[in-house]
Short mmCIF file of N, CA and C in Angstrom, two decimals:
data_model
loop_
_atom_site.label_atom_id
_atom_site.label_comp_id
_atom_site.label_asym_id
_atom_site.label_seq_id
_atom_site.Cartn_x
_atom_site.Cartn_y
_atom_site.Cartn_z
N MET A 666 2.91 24.33 11.48
CA MET A 666 1.70 23.57 11.71
C MET A 666 0.96 24.16 12.91
N ALA A 667 -0.30 24.49 12.75
CA ALA A 667 -1.10 25.06 13.83
C ALA A 667 -1.50 23.99 14.83
N VAL A 668 -1.57 24.39 16.09
CA VAL A 668 -2.01 23.48 17.14
C VAL A 668 -3.53 23.54 17.23
N ALA A 669 -4.16 22.39 17.28
CA ALA A 669 -5.62 22.32 17.33
C ALA A 669 -6.14 22.89 18.65
N THR A 670 -7.27 23.56 18.59
CA THR A 670 -7.92 24.06 19.80
C THR A 670 -8.55 22.89 20.53
N PRO A 671 -8.27 22.75 21.84
CA PRO A 671 -8.88 21.65 22.59
C PRO A 671 -10.40 21.70 22.54
N LYS A 672 -10.99 20.53 22.36
CA LYS A 672 -12.44 20.46 22.21
C LYS A 672 -13.12 19.56 23.23
N LYS A 673 -12.39 18.66 23.86
CA LYS A 673 -13.01 17.68 24.75
C LYS A 673 -12.33 17.67 26.12
N PRO A 674 -12.78 18.57 27.03
CA PRO A 674 -12.18 18.58 28.37
C PRO A 674 -12.77 17.50 29.27
N VAL A 675 -12.01 17.13 30.27
CA VAL A 675 -12.44 16.24 31.35
C VAL A 675 -11.91 16.85 32.64
N VAL A 676 -12.72 16.83 33.70
CA VAL A 676 -12.30 17.31 35.01
C VAL A 676 -11.72 16.13 35.79
N ILE A 677 -10.50 16.31 36.31
CA ILE A 677 -9.86 15.31 37.16
C ILE A 677 -9.72 15.91 38.55
N ILE A 678 -10.35 15.26 39.53
CA ILE A 678 -10.28 15.69 40.92
C ILE A 678 -9.38 14.72 41.67
N LEU A 679 -8.27 15.23 42.20
CA LEU A 679 -7.24 14.40 42.81
C LEU A 679 -7.30 14.39 44.34
N ASP A 680 -7.23 13.21 44.90
CA ASP A 680 -7.02 12.99 46.34
C ASP A 680 -7.96 13.76 47.25
N MET A 681 -9.23 13.75 46.91
CA MET A 681 -10.25 14.36 47.78
C MET A 681 -11.03 13.22 48.46
N ALA A 682 -10.28 12.34 49.13
CA ALA A 682 -10.84 11.17 49.79
C ALA A 682 -10.77 11.33 51.30
N LYS A 683 -11.61 10.58 52.00
CA LYS A 683 -11.70 10.65 53.46
C LYS A 683 -10.35 10.41 54.14
N GLY A 684 -9.55 9.53 53.60
CA GLY A 684 -8.28 9.18 54.22
C GLY A 684 -7.27 10.31 54.29
N TYR A 685 -7.54 11.39 53.59
CA TYR A 685 -6.65 12.54 53.63
C TYR A 685 -7.06 13.58 54.68
N GLY A 686 -8.10 13.27 55.45
CA GLY A 686 -8.47 14.15 56.56
C GLY A 686 -9.31 15.35 56.20
N TRP A 687 -10.00 15.33 55.06
CA TRP A 687 -10.86 16.44 54.67
C TRP A 687 -12.10 16.44 55.55
N LYS A 688 -12.13 17.32 56.54
CA LYS A 688 -13.28 17.45 57.43
C LYS A 688 -13.53 18.93 57.69
N PRO A 689 -14.81 19.29 57.93
CA PRO A 689 -15.09 20.70 58.23
C PRO A 689 -14.16 21.22 59.33
N GLY A 690 -13.56 22.37 59.06
CA GLY A 690 -12.65 23.00 60.02
C GLY A 690 -11.21 22.54 59.90
N SER A 691 -10.94 21.49 59.12
CA SER A 691 -9.57 21.02 58.98
C SER A 691 -8.78 21.93 58.04
N PHE A 692 -7.46 21.80 58.10
CA PHE A 692 -6.58 22.61 57.26
C PHE A 692 -6.97 22.44 55.79
N GLY A 693 -7.22 23.54 55.11
CA GLY A 693 -7.51 23.53 53.68
C GLY A 693 -8.94 23.21 53.30
N TYR A 694 -9.78 22.95 54.28
CA TYR A 694 -11.14 22.53 53.99
C TYR A 694 -11.93 23.55 53.17
N ASP A 695 -11.57 24.83 53.27
CA ASP A 695 -12.28 25.86 52.51
C ASP A 695 -12.22 25.62 51.00
N MET A 696 -11.24 24.84 50.54
CA MET A 696 -11.12 24.55 49.11
C MET A 696 -12.23 23.62 48.63
N VAL A 697 -12.80 22.82 49.51
CA VAL A 697 -13.81 21.83 49.13
C VAL A 697 -14.99 22.48 48.41
N ALA A 698 -15.46 23.61 48.89
CA ALA A 698 -16.59 24.29 48.25
C ALA A 698 -16.26 24.72 46.82
N ARG A 699 -15.03 25.14 46.59
CA ARG A 699 -14.62 25.54 45.23
C ARG A 699 -14.54 24.32 44.31
N VAL A 700 -14.03 23.22 44.81
CA VAL A 700 -13.97 21.99 44.00
C VAL A 700 -15.39 21.52 43.70
N ARG A 701 -16.29 21.66 44.65
CA ARG A 701 -17.70 21.29 44.42
C ARG A 701 -18.30 22.16 43.31
N LYS A 702 -17.98 23.45 43.31
CA LYS A 702 -18.48 24.34 42.26
C LYS A 702 -17.94 23.91 40.90
N LEU A 703 -16.68 23.50 40.84
CA LEU A 703 -16.08 23.00 39.59
C LEU A 703 -16.81 21.74 39.14
N LYS A 704 -17.01 20.81 40.05
CA LYS A 704 -17.69 19.55 39.74
C LYS A 704 -19.11 19.81 39.24
N ASP A 705 -19.85 20.68 39.93
CA ASP A 705 -21.21 21.01 39.52
C ASP A 705 -21.24 21.68 38.14
N ALA A 706 -20.27 22.57 37.88
CA ALA A 706 -20.21 23.22 36.57
C ALA A 706 -19.92 22.20 35.47
N ALA A 707 -19.06 21.24 35.76
CA ALA A 707 -18.76 20.18 34.78
C ALA A 707 -20.02 19.37 34.49
N HIS A 708 -20.73 18.98 35.52
CA HIS A 708 -21.98 18.22 35.30
C HIS A 708 -22.98 19.04 34.50
N GLY A 709 -23.09 20.34 34.82
CA GLY A 709 -24.01 21.22 34.09
C GLY A 709 -23.67 21.35 32.62
N ALA A 710 -22.38 21.25 32.31
CA ALA A 710 -21.92 21.36 30.92
C ALA A 710 -21.78 19.99 30.25
N ASN A 711 -22.21 18.94 30.95
CA ASN A 711 -22.12 17.57 30.44
C ASN A 711 -20.67 17.15 30.17
N ILE A 712 -19.78 17.56 31.07
CA ILE A 712 -18.35 17.23 30.98
C ILE A 712 -18.06 16.13 32.00
N GLN A 713 -17.32 15.13 31.60
CA GLN A 713 -16.98 14.00 32.47
C GLN A 713 -16.14 14.44 33.66
N VAL A 714 -16.44 13.89 34.84
CA VAL A 714 -15.66 14.09 36.05
C VAL A 714 -15.04 12.76 36.44
N ILE A 715 -13.73 12.78 36.71
CA ILE A 715 -13.02 11.59 37.15
C ILE A 715 -12.36 11.90 38.49
N HIS A 716 -12.67 11.10 39.49
CA HIS A 716 -12.03 11.20 40.80
C HIS A 716 -10.85 10.22 40.80
N VAL A 717 -9.67 10.72 41.14
CA VAL A 717 -8.49 9.86 41.20
C VAL A 717 -7.92 9.96 42.62
N ASN A 718 -7.90 8.84 43.31
CA ASN A 718 -7.41 8.79 44.69
C ASN A 718 -6.32 7.74 44.82
N SER A 719 -5.46 7.95 45.80
CA SER A 719 -4.43 6.96 46.13
C SER A 719 -5.08 5.71 46.68
N MET A 720 -4.42 4.59 46.48
CA MET A 720 -4.81 3.34 47.10
C MET A 720 -3.54 2.59 47.47
N ARG A 721 -3.50 2.08 48.67
CA ARG A 721 -2.35 1.32 49.15
C ARG A 721 -2.80 -0.09 49.53
N ARG A 722 -1.84 -1.00 49.53
CA ARG A 722 -2.08 -2.40 49.93
C ARG A 722 -1.06 -2.78 51.00
N PRO A 723 -1.40 -3.76 51.82
CA PRO A 723 -0.42 -4.21 52.83
C PRO A 723 0.92 -4.61 52.20
N THR A 724 0.87 -5.10 50.98
CA THR A 724 2.11 -5.53 50.30
C THR A 724 2.99 -4.35 49.90
N ASP A 725 2.49 -3.12 50.06
CA ASP A 725 3.31 -1.94 49.76
C ASP A 725 4.37 -1.70 50.83
N HIS A 726 4.20 -2.32 52.00
CA HIS A 726 5.17 -2.23 53.10
C HIS A 726 5.53 -0.78 53.42
N LEU A 727 4.51 0.04 53.65
CA LEU A 727 4.73 1.44 53.99
C LEU A 727 4.99 1.58 55.49
N GLU A 728 6.02 2.32 55.83
CA GLU A 728 6.30 2.58 57.25
C GLU A 728 5.14 3.38 57.84
N GLY A 729 4.65 2.93 58.97
CA GLY A 729 3.56 3.64 59.63
C GLY A 729 2.19 3.38 59.03
N GLY A 730 2.09 2.54 58.02
CA GLY A 730 0.80 2.22 57.42
C GLY A 730 0.26 3.36 56.56
N SER A 731 -1.02 3.27 56.23
CA SER A 731 -1.67 4.27 55.39
C SER A 731 -3.15 4.28 55.69
N SER A 732 -3.74 5.47 55.61
CA SER A 732 -5.19 5.59 55.76
C SER A 732 -5.90 5.30 54.44
N MET A 733 -5.15 4.97 53.41
CA MET A 733 -5.71 4.75 52.07
C MET A 733 -5.63 3.28 51.65
N MET A 734 -5.77 2.37 52.61
CA MET A 734 -5.67 0.94 52.31
C MET A 734 -6.87 0.44 51.51
N ALA A 735 -6.61 -0.47 50.60
CA ALA A 735 -7.68 -1.10 49.80
C ALA A 735 -8.74 -1.64 50.75
N GLY A 736 -10.00 -1.36 50.42
CA GLY A 736 -11.11 -1.84 51.22
C GLY A 736 -11.46 -0.97 52.42
N SER A 737 -10.69 0.08 52.66
CA SER A 737 -10.95 0.93 53.83
C SER A 737 -11.86 2.10 53.47
N GLU A 738 -12.46 2.69 54.48
CA GLU A 738 -13.30 3.87 54.29
C GLU A 738 -12.47 5.07 53.80
N GLY A 739 -11.17 5.05 54.07
CA GLY A 739 -10.30 6.14 53.64
C GLY A 739 -10.29 6.37 52.14
N LEU A 740 -10.60 5.35 51.35
CA LEU A 740 -10.62 5.47 49.89
C LEU A 740 -11.84 6.21 49.36
N GLU A 741 -12.88 6.33 50.18
CA GLU A 741 -14.12 6.93 49.72
C GLU A 741 -13.96 8.44 49.49
N VAL A 742 -14.56 8.92 48.42
CA VAL A 742 -14.59 10.36 48.14
C VAL A 742 -15.37 11.02 49.28
N ILE A 743 -14.93 12.20 49.70
CA ILE A 743 -15.59 12.89 50.80
C ILE A 743 -17.05 13.18 50.45
N PRO A 744 -17.92 13.25 51.47
CA PRO A 744 -19.36 13.42 51.20
C PRO A 744 -19.71 14.62 50.31
N GLU A 745 -19.00 15.73 50.47
CA GLU A 745 -19.31 16.94 49.70
C GLU A 745 -19.06 16.78 48.20
N LEU A 746 -18.25 15.81 47.82
CA LEU A 746 -17.89 15.63 46.41
C LEU A 746 -18.30 14.25 45.88
N GLN A 747 -19.18 13.58 46.59
CA GLN A 747 -19.57 12.23 46.20
C GLN A 747 -19.84 12.12 44.71
N PRO A 748 -19.29 11.09 44.09
CA PRO A 748 -19.55 10.87 42.67
C PRO A 748 -21.04 10.62 42.40
N ILE A 749 -21.49 11.10 41.25
CA ILE A 749 -22.83 10.75 40.80
C ILE A 749 -22.68 9.62 39.80
N ASP A 750 -23.78 9.12 39.28
CA ASP A 750 -23.77 7.92 38.44
C ASP A 750 -22.75 7.94 37.31
N LYS A 751 -22.61 9.07 36.63
CA LYS A 751 -21.71 9.08 35.47
C LYS A 751 -20.25 9.37 35.82
N ASP A 752 -19.98 9.77 37.06
CA ASP A 752 -18.59 10.02 37.47
C ASP A 752 -17.81 8.71 37.48
N ILE A 753 -16.52 8.83 37.30
CA ILE A 753 -15.63 7.66 37.29
C ILE A 753 -14.67 7.79 38.46
N ILE A 754 -14.38 6.68 39.12
CA ILE A 754 -13.38 6.65 40.18
C ILE A 754 -12.23 5.76 39.71
N ILE A 755 -11.01 6.29 39.80
CA ILE A 755 -9.81 5.55 39.43
C ILE A 755 -8.83 5.66 40.59
N TYR A 756 -8.15 4.58 40.88
CA TYR A 756 -7.17 4.58 41.95
C TYR A 756 -5.77 4.62 41.38
N LYS A 757 -4.96 5.51 41.93
CA LYS A 757 -3.56 5.60 41.54
C LYS A 757 -2.72 4.87 42.58
N ARG A 758 -1.58 4.41 42.16
CA ARG A 758 -0.74 3.65 43.07
C ARG A 758 0.47 4.42 43.56
N TYR A 759 0.68 5.61 43.00
CA TYR A 759 1.80 6.41 43.49
C TYR A 759 1.44 7.88 43.33
N LEU A 760 2.37 8.74 43.01
CA LEU A 760 2.13 10.18 43.05
C LEU A 760 1.25 10.71 41.93
N SER A 761 1.45 10.26 40.71
CA SER A 761 0.70 10.78 39.58
C SER A 761 -0.66 10.11 39.45
N GLY A 762 -1.64 10.88 39.01
CA GLY A 762 -2.96 10.32 38.73
C GLY A 762 -2.91 9.27 37.63
N PHE A 763 -1.83 9.22 36.86
CA PHE A 763 -1.66 8.24 35.79
C PHE A 763 -0.89 7.00 36.25
N SER A 764 -0.53 6.96 37.53
CA SER A 764 0.37 5.93 38.04
C SER A 764 -0.29 4.55 38.16
N HIS A 765 0.11 3.65 37.28
CA HIS A 765 -0.28 2.22 37.35
C HIS A 765 -1.79 2.02 37.38
N ASN A 766 -2.49 2.65 36.44
CA ASN A 766 -3.94 2.49 36.33
C ASN A 766 -4.35 2.72 34.88
N ASP A 767 -5.64 2.87 34.64
CA ASP A 767 -6.13 3.04 33.27
C ASP A 767 -6.62 4.45 32.97
N LEU A 768 -6.09 5.47 33.66
CA LEU A 768 -6.55 6.84 33.42
C LEU A 768 -6.29 7.27 31.98
N ASP A 769 -5.10 7.04 31.45
CA ASP A 769 -4.80 7.43 30.07
C ASP A 769 -5.74 6.73 29.09
N TYR A 770 -5.93 5.43 29.26
CA TYR A 770 -6.84 4.67 28.38
C TYR A 770 -8.25 5.24 28.46
N THR A 771 -8.72 5.53 29.67
CA THR A 771 -10.06 6.07 29.87
C THR A 771 -10.21 7.42 29.16
N LEU A 772 -9.24 8.30 29.31
CA LEU A 772 -9.30 9.60 28.65
C LEU A 772 -9.29 9.45 27.13
N ARG A 773 -8.44 8.59 26.62
CA ARG A 773 -8.34 8.41 25.17
C ARG A 773 -9.63 7.84 24.58
N THR A 774 -10.26 6.88 25.25
CA THR A 774 -11.49 6.30 24.72
C THR A 774 -12.64 7.30 24.72
N MET A 775 -12.54 8.34 25.56
CA MET A 775 -13.55 9.40 25.58
C MET A 775 -13.23 10.50 24.57
N GLY A 776 -12.06 10.44 23.96
CA GLY A 776 -11.67 11.49 23.02
C GLY A 776 -11.19 12.75 23.71
N CYS A 777 -10.80 12.64 24.96
CA CYS A 777 -10.34 13.80 25.73
C CYS A 777 -9.05 14.35 25.14
N ASP A 778 -8.96 15.69 25.08
CA ASP A 778 -7.71 16.31 24.66
C ASP A 778 -7.23 17.40 25.62
N VAL A 779 -8.03 17.68 26.67
CA VAL A 779 -7.63 18.65 27.68
C VAL A 779 -8.10 18.16 29.05
N VAL A 780 -7.18 18.22 30.03
CA VAL A 780 -7.53 17.82 31.40
C VAL A 780 -7.56 19.06 32.28
N LEU A 781 -8.65 19.21 33.02
CA LEU A 781 -8.84 20.29 33.97
C LEU A 781 -8.58 19.68 35.34
N ILE A 782 -7.46 20.05 35.97
CA ILE A 782 -6.98 19.37 37.16
C ILE A 782 -7.24 20.19 38.42
N ALA A 783 -7.81 19.52 39.44
CA ALA A 783 -8.09 20.12 40.74
C ALA A 783 -7.73 19.12 41.82
N GLY A 784 -7.60 19.60 43.06
CA GLY A 784 -7.37 18.71 44.19
C GLY A 784 -6.05 18.98 44.88
N ALA A 785 -5.60 17.98 45.60
CA ALA A 785 -4.38 18.14 46.42
C ALA A 785 -3.37 17.08 46.03
N SER A 786 -2.20 17.34 46.26
CA SER A 786 -1.53 18.56 46.65
C SER A 786 -0.84 19.17 45.44
N THR A 787 -0.86 20.49 45.38
CA THR A 787 -0.32 21.19 44.21
C THR A 787 1.11 20.79 43.92
N ASP A 788 1.94 20.70 44.96
CA ASP A 788 3.36 20.39 44.78
C ASP A 788 3.66 18.90 44.75
N ASN A 789 2.62 18.09 44.70
CA ASN A 789 2.81 16.65 44.70
C ASN A 789 1.94 16.04 43.60
N THR A 790 0.78 15.56 43.95
CA THR A 790 -0.07 14.86 43.00
C THR A 790 -0.48 15.73 41.82
N VAL A 791 -0.81 16.99 42.05
CA VAL A 791 -1.20 17.88 40.95
C VAL A 791 -0.03 18.07 39.99
N LEU A 792 1.16 18.30 40.53
CA LEU A 792 2.34 18.51 39.69
C LEU A 792 2.68 17.24 38.89
N TRP A 793 2.71 16.09 39.55
CA TRP A 793 3.07 14.85 38.85
C TRP A 793 2.01 14.44 37.83
N THR A 794 0.73 14.65 38.17
CA THR A 794 -0.34 14.34 37.22
C THR A 794 -0.25 15.26 36.01
N SER A 795 0.03 16.53 36.26
CA SER A 795 0.18 17.48 35.16
C SER A 795 1.34 17.08 34.25
N ALA A 796 2.45 16.65 34.84
CA ALA A 796 3.61 16.23 34.05
C ALA A 796 3.27 15.03 33.18
N ASP A 797 2.62 14.04 33.76
CA ASP A 797 2.26 12.86 32.96
C ASP A 797 1.22 13.19 31.90
N ALA A 798 0.27 14.06 32.23
CA ALA A 798 -0.73 14.48 31.23
C ALA A 798 -0.03 15.16 30.06
N HIS A 799 0.92 16.04 30.36
CA HIS A 799 1.69 16.72 29.32
C HIS A 799 2.45 15.71 28.46
N GLN A 800 3.12 14.78 29.10
CA GLN A 800 3.89 13.77 28.36
C GLN A 800 3.00 12.85 27.53
N ASN A 801 1.74 12.70 27.95
CA ASN A 801 0.78 11.91 27.18
C ASN A 801 0.02 12.76 26.16
N ARG A 802 0.46 14.00 25.99
CA ARG A 802 -0.02 14.92 24.94
C ARG A 802 -1.41 15.51 25.19
N TYR A 803 -1.80 15.64 26.45
CA TYR A 803 -3.04 16.35 26.78
C TYR A 803 -2.70 17.80 27.06
N LYS A 804 -3.61 18.70 26.75
CA LYS A 804 -3.47 20.08 27.19
C LYS A 804 -3.77 20.07 28.69
N VAL A 805 -2.91 20.69 29.47
CA VAL A 805 -3.04 20.71 30.92
C VAL A 805 -3.57 22.07 31.37
N VAL A 806 -4.64 22.05 32.17
CA VAL A 806 -5.19 23.25 32.78
C VAL A 806 -5.34 22.95 34.27
N VAL A 807 -4.63 23.69 35.09
CA VAL A 807 -4.74 23.53 36.54
C VAL A 807 -5.65 24.64 37.06
N VAL A 808 -6.67 24.24 37.80
CA VAL A 808 -7.62 25.18 38.38
C VAL A 808 -7.01 25.68 39.69
N GLU A 809 -6.32 26.80 39.61
CA GLU A 809 -5.44 27.27 40.69
C GLU A 809 -6.11 27.34 42.05
N ASP A 810 -7.30 27.91 42.14
CA ASP A 810 -7.95 28.04 43.44
C ASP A 810 -8.70 26.78 43.86
N CYS A 811 -8.56 25.72 43.08
CA CYS A 811 -9.09 24.40 43.44
C CYS A 811 -7.94 23.42 43.71
N THR A 812 -6.75 23.96 44.01
CA THR A 812 -5.61 23.14 44.42
C THR A 812 -4.98 23.80 45.64
N MET A 813 -4.23 23.02 46.37
CA MET A 813 -3.52 23.55 47.54
C MET A 813 -2.45 22.56 47.96
N VAL A 814 -1.49 23.05 48.72
CA VAL A 814 -0.51 22.19 49.36
C VAL A 814 -1.17 21.72 50.65
N HIS A 815 -1.46 20.44 50.73
CA HIS A 815 -2.28 19.90 51.82
C HIS A 815 -1.44 19.43 53.01
N ARG A 816 -0.49 20.29 53.39
CA ARG A 816 0.31 20.03 54.59
C ARG A 816 0.51 21.38 55.27
N GLU A 817 0.08 21.49 56.50
CA GLU A 817 0.16 22.78 57.20
C GLU A 817 1.57 23.32 57.32
N ARG A 818 2.54 22.49 57.51
CA ARG A 818 3.91 22.94 57.77
C ARG A 818 4.79 22.86 56.52
N GLU A 819 4.27 23.33 55.43
CA GLU A 819 5.02 23.32 54.17
C GLU A 819 5.82 24.61 54.05
N PRO A 820 7.03 24.53 53.51
CA PRO A 820 7.79 25.76 53.31
C PRO A 820 7.01 26.75 52.44
N PRO A 821 7.11 28.04 52.74
CA PRO A 821 6.40 29.05 51.93
C PRO A 821 6.81 28.95 50.46
N GLY A 822 5.84 29.15 49.60
CA GLY A 822 6.13 29.19 48.18
C GLY A 822 6.06 27.85 47.46
N ALA A 823 5.73 26.76 48.16
CA ALA A 823 5.69 25.44 47.52
C ALA A 823 4.65 25.40 46.40
N LYS A 824 3.46 25.94 46.67
CA LYS A 824 2.40 25.93 45.65
C LYS A 824 2.82 26.76 44.45
N GLU A 825 3.34 27.95 44.71
CA GLU A 825 3.74 28.84 43.62
C GLU A 825 4.84 28.23 42.77
N ALA A 826 5.79 27.55 43.42
CA ALA A 826 6.87 26.90 42.67
C ALA A 826 6.33 25.80 41.77
N ALA A 827 5.39 25.00 42.28
CA ALA A 827 4.79 23.94 41.46
C ALA A 827 4.04 24.52 40.28
N LEU A 828 3.26 25.57 40.52
CA LEU A 828 2.51 26.20 39.43
C LEU A 828 3.44 26.82 38.40
N ARG A 829 4.57 27.35 38.85
CA ARG A 829 5.56 27.92 37.92
C ARG A 829 6.11 26.82 37.00
N ILE A 830 6.38 25.64 37.55
CA ILE A 830 6.85 24.51 36.73
C ILE A 830 5.78 24.10 35.73
N ILE A 831 4.53 24.03 36.18
CA ILE A 831 3.43 23.64 35.29
C ILE A 831 3.32 24.63 34.13
N LYS A 832 3.45 25.92 34.42
CA LYS A 832 3.35 26.94 33.36
C LYS A 832 4.57 26.97 32.45
N SER A 833 5.76 26.97 33.04
CA SER A 833 6.96 27.20 32.23
C SER A 833 7.49 25.92 31.58
N VAL A 834 7.57 24.86 32.30
CA VAL A 834 8.14 23.63 31.76
C VAL A 834 7.11 22.82 30.99
N LEU A 835 5.91 22.66 31.58
CA LEU A 835 4.88 21.82 30.96
C LEU A 835 4.00 22.59 29.99
N LYS A 836 4.19 23.92 29.93
CA LYS A 836 3.38 24.79 29.06
C LYS A 836 1.89 24.64 29.35
N GLY A 837 1.58 24.36 30.63
CA GLY A 837 0.20 24.23 31.05
C GLY A 837 -0.42 25.59 31.33
N GLU A 838 -1.71 25.59 31.40
CA GLU A 838 -2.46 26.80 31.72
C GLU A 838 -2.83 26.72 33.21
N VAL A 839 -2.63 27.80 33.92
CA VAL A 839 -3.05 27.90 35.31
C VAL A 839 -4.10 29.01 35.34
N ALA A 840 -5.32 28.65 35.74
CA ALA A 840 -6.42 29.60 35.67
C ALA A 840 -7.30 29.49 36.91
N SER A 841 -8.04 30.55 37.17
CA SER A 841 -8.96 30.53 38.31
C SER A 841 -10.18 29.68 37.98
N LEU A 842 -10.91 29.31 39.01
CA LEU A 842 -12.14 28.54 38.84
C LEU A 842 -13.10 29.27 37.90
N ASP A 843 -13.31 30.55 38.11
CA ASP A 843 -14.23 31.30 37.25
C ASP A 843 -13.77 31.32 35.80
N GLU A 844 -12.46 31.48 35.58
CA GLU A 844 -11.93 31.46 34.21
C GLU A 844 -12.13 30.10 33.55
N VAL A 845 -11.91 29.03 34.30
CA VAL A 845 -12.07 27.67 33.76
C VAL A 845 -13.53 27.40 33.41
N ILE A 846 -14.43 27.81 34.29
CA ILE A 846 -15.86 27.62 34.00
C ILE A 846 -16.25 28.39 32.74
N SER A 847 -15.79 29.62 32.63
CA SER A 847 -16.14 30.45 31.48
C SER A 847 -15.57 29.89 30.17
N LYS A 848 -14.34 29.39 30.22
CA LYS A 848 -13.66 28.96 29.00
C LYS A 848 -13.96 27.51 28.61
N TYR A 849 -14.06 26.61 29.60
CA TYR A 849 -14.15 25.19 29.30
C TYR A 849 -15.46 24.52 29.69
N LEU A 850 -16.24 25.13 30.58
CA LEU A 850 -17.42 24.44 31.13
C LEU A 850 -18.70 25.22 30.87
N ARG A 851 -18.77 25.81 29.70
CA ARG A 851 -19.99 26.53 29.31
C ARG A 851 -21.10 25.53 29.06
N VAL A 852 -22.30 25.88 29.51
CA VAL A 852 -23.46 25.01 29.31
C VAL A 852 -23.79 24.99 27.83
N PRO A 853 -23.96 23.78 27.25
CA PRO A 853 -24.24 23.69 25.80
C PRO A 853 -25.58 24.29 25.42
#
């Protein structure tokens, strides 16, 4: 039985919120411009963009608190990637973008069959979101230069190890921003 060619991509931008410290000059900030290019290409091709950010509540009893508390400014998407009218914002409650929310339902009602994943962190939220997307039967495409390990003191090779799992175990595609734009975000 032949596998159908994906026809309905959606861009998912993970954890690009103020509470994660995305500021000019901060560690990893250079990635923001590439994610903006991805977002703009999606809009140009009339492809849906979904921002998925963590959200915490006082009842989560997190040691040391969180900058991502419900109702706080930390939940807001950073100014450079602000959602436009048709963009969707979904809050996740744990590591995966699919964690305890309606992301799967939202994708299914749009007829999505391929997710183009960008954001932070490659070895955390990107990896877990990719795993859940795979298990929910979406084609997974990670935009390699639009992801990063968002911790300065991470052991070398963390990003590469996560991408290796996405490719080998999840059978996902790992591609550059330019390749993703050319293959999935062509202007109609």
